[in-house]
DNA sequence: CGGTACGTAACAAACGTTTGGTATGTAAAA
DNA sequence: TTTTACATACCAAACGTTTGTTACGTACCG
């Protein structure tokens, strides 16, 4: 086999990153070792270090690529503006198929490492900020169209992201209890709750029965 | 210092578990080593193995104790039945104070290990089942009282848990953006959405603008 | 004495990283 | 065209460190 042409270097790094995803999906970050990645590719650990100077560089690049993948996927086939668009973005976050579950799994697993590392923690916070920023225009349009009552779009985006990611975690641990149609129904119920006309805000929570 | 009286063995194991929490909160599961725990206590690794036969036993006991702690705390001061009670349970899940944030942090970090281990994964799924079961009666009462419209209480519990835990993750990565009052306001907004009267369910999502 | 409660020290295994070497290519020099 | 030079791609092996675990020693107490 001829060695890859010079310029395929970035393609080879992508191959390595995919092997990293494979190991992460199977064993999590606690089981991510250079030897495991090398074995998954059928190569040596020296090959990995030839393309990445350190394990950390390898991990961050794999995560960057995974995010880029996800972003590209959600940019395709955005059906509409307004609330329907927000629904499409949120559907992309859910582990509806086994492939999506693998991606979600890796993100959830990465939180352990991210919470322990300031740089990764900031990166993850940025990801959330970007995600909310992606969602916000849809809610603004929805409000302009009268699909939802008045309310801060940024708050709505944060709430929607919270709901989606909390559902992701529950679904990952109990896929049998949260099949595709249940996840979608729950998301639609949540979005329906946003569309309803609200009474003027009173202090101290929603009729806190005390 | 005299050695602890015989019978304090369980108390000593609790001391060790608290040191485990300390290390987990600071460095996550990826940084949890016997030597780090021993150093946090100012003892030797031999002392740890005297009370726990293996690292796994040490970790599972620390997590068991942490869950027991959380359950006890949320059993205290449950203000009311109905929606207000559900609100109190959910507030206990949120990282409102730094101490709560530490606990939440450990749970989120544990998901990496749990997703890679079948036994721990089942344990985590059980925890979610118990949490939903804890929440369900409050929604049933709320429905009986007319605080919320008709709807499956189990679904409502799953949705509420999802929202709360998704908010936990976002708040852990950006505590500055989600201070106590913002978290509480978001939770109350979510609960308010549950109280609103719903139109009869139509197929295909909430006015999906297509 | 006998048992509990440790500390000390060592163990093999696994880790990330480094090194040395062997192909295989391209490109300029002869 | 042949030769020399040099870079790329990779493997195999070893490095020193850190890991969980085990064995052994000592001090205290009943």
Coordinates of N, CA, C and O (backbone and C1' of nucleotides) in Angstrom, one line a residue, chain A residues 9 12 35 43-44 47 50-51, chain D residues 8-15:
Chain A
X9 N -2.6 14.5 5.1 CA -2.3 14.5 6.5 C -3.5 14.8 7.3 O -3.8 14.1 8.3
X12 N -5.8 11.9 7.4 CA -5.3 10.8 8.3 C -5.6 11.2 9.7 O -6.0 10.3 10.6
X35 N -3.1 3.2 23.4 CA -3.0 1.8 23.0 C -4.4 1.3 22.5 O -4.5 0.5 21.5
X43 N -3.0 -0.1 14.2 CA -1.7 0.5 14.0 C -0.9 0.6 15.3 O -1.4 0.0 16.3
X44 N 0.2 1.2 15.3 CA 1.0 1.3 16.6 C 0.8 2.7 17.2 O 0.2 3.6 16.6
X47 N 2.4 5.6 15.5 CA 1.7 6.3 14.4 C 0.8 7.4 15.0 O 0.8 8.5 14.3
X50 N 2.8 10.3 15.7 CA 3.3 11.0 14.5 C 2.3 12.1 14.0 O 2.7 13.0 13.4
X51 N 1.0 11.9 14.3 CA 0.0 12.9 13.9 C -0.4 13.8 15.0 O -1.0 14.9 14.7
Chain D
dT8 P 8.5 16.6 6.2 O5' 7.7 15.2 5.9 C5' 7.1 15.0 4.6 C4' 6.6 13.5 4.5 C3' 5.7 13.1 5.7 O3' 4.5 12.6 5.2 C1' 7.4 11.5 5.3
dA9 P 3.3 12.2 6.1 O5' 3.6 10.6 6.4 C5' 3.4 9.7 5.3 C4' 3.6 8.3 5.8 C3' 2.8 8.0 7.1 O3' 2.2 6.8 6.9 C1' 5.1 7.5 7.4
dC10 P 0.9 6.5 7.9 O5' 1.6 5.5 8.9 C5' 2.0 4.2 8.4 C4' 3.2 3.8 9.2 C3' 3.0 3.4 10.7 O3' 2.4 2.0 10.7 C1' 5.2 4.1 10.2
dC11 P 1.9 1.4 12.0 O5' 3.2 0.5 12.4 C5' 3.9 -0.2 11.3 C4' 5.1 -0.9 11.9 C3' 4.9 -1.6 13.3 O3' 5.5 -2.9 13.2 C1' 6.6 0.0 13.5
dA12 P 5.1 -4.0 14.3 O5' 6.4 -3.9 15.2 C5' 7.7 -3.9 14.6 C4' 8.8 -3.7 15.7 C3' 8.5 -4.3 17.1 O3' 9.6 -5.1 17.5 C1' 8.9 -2.0 17.3
dA13 P 9.6 -5.9 18.8 O5' 10.3 -4.9 19.9 C5' 11.5 -4.2 19.4 C4' 11.9 -3.1 20.4 C3' 11.7 -3.5 21.9 O3' 13.0 -3.5 22.5 C1' 10.8 -1.4 21.5
dA14 P 13.2 -4.0 24.0 O5' 13.4 -2.7 24.8 C5' 14.3 -1.7 24.4 C4' 13.9 -0.4 24.9 C3' 13.8 -0.4 26.5 O3' 14.8 0.4 27.0 C1' 12.0 0.8 25.4
dC15 P 14.9 0.5 28.6 O5' 14.4 2.0 28.9 C5' 14.9 3.1 28.2 C4' 14.0 4.3 28.5 C3' 13.7 4.4 30.0 O3' 14.7 5.3 30.6 C1' 11.8 4.8 28.6

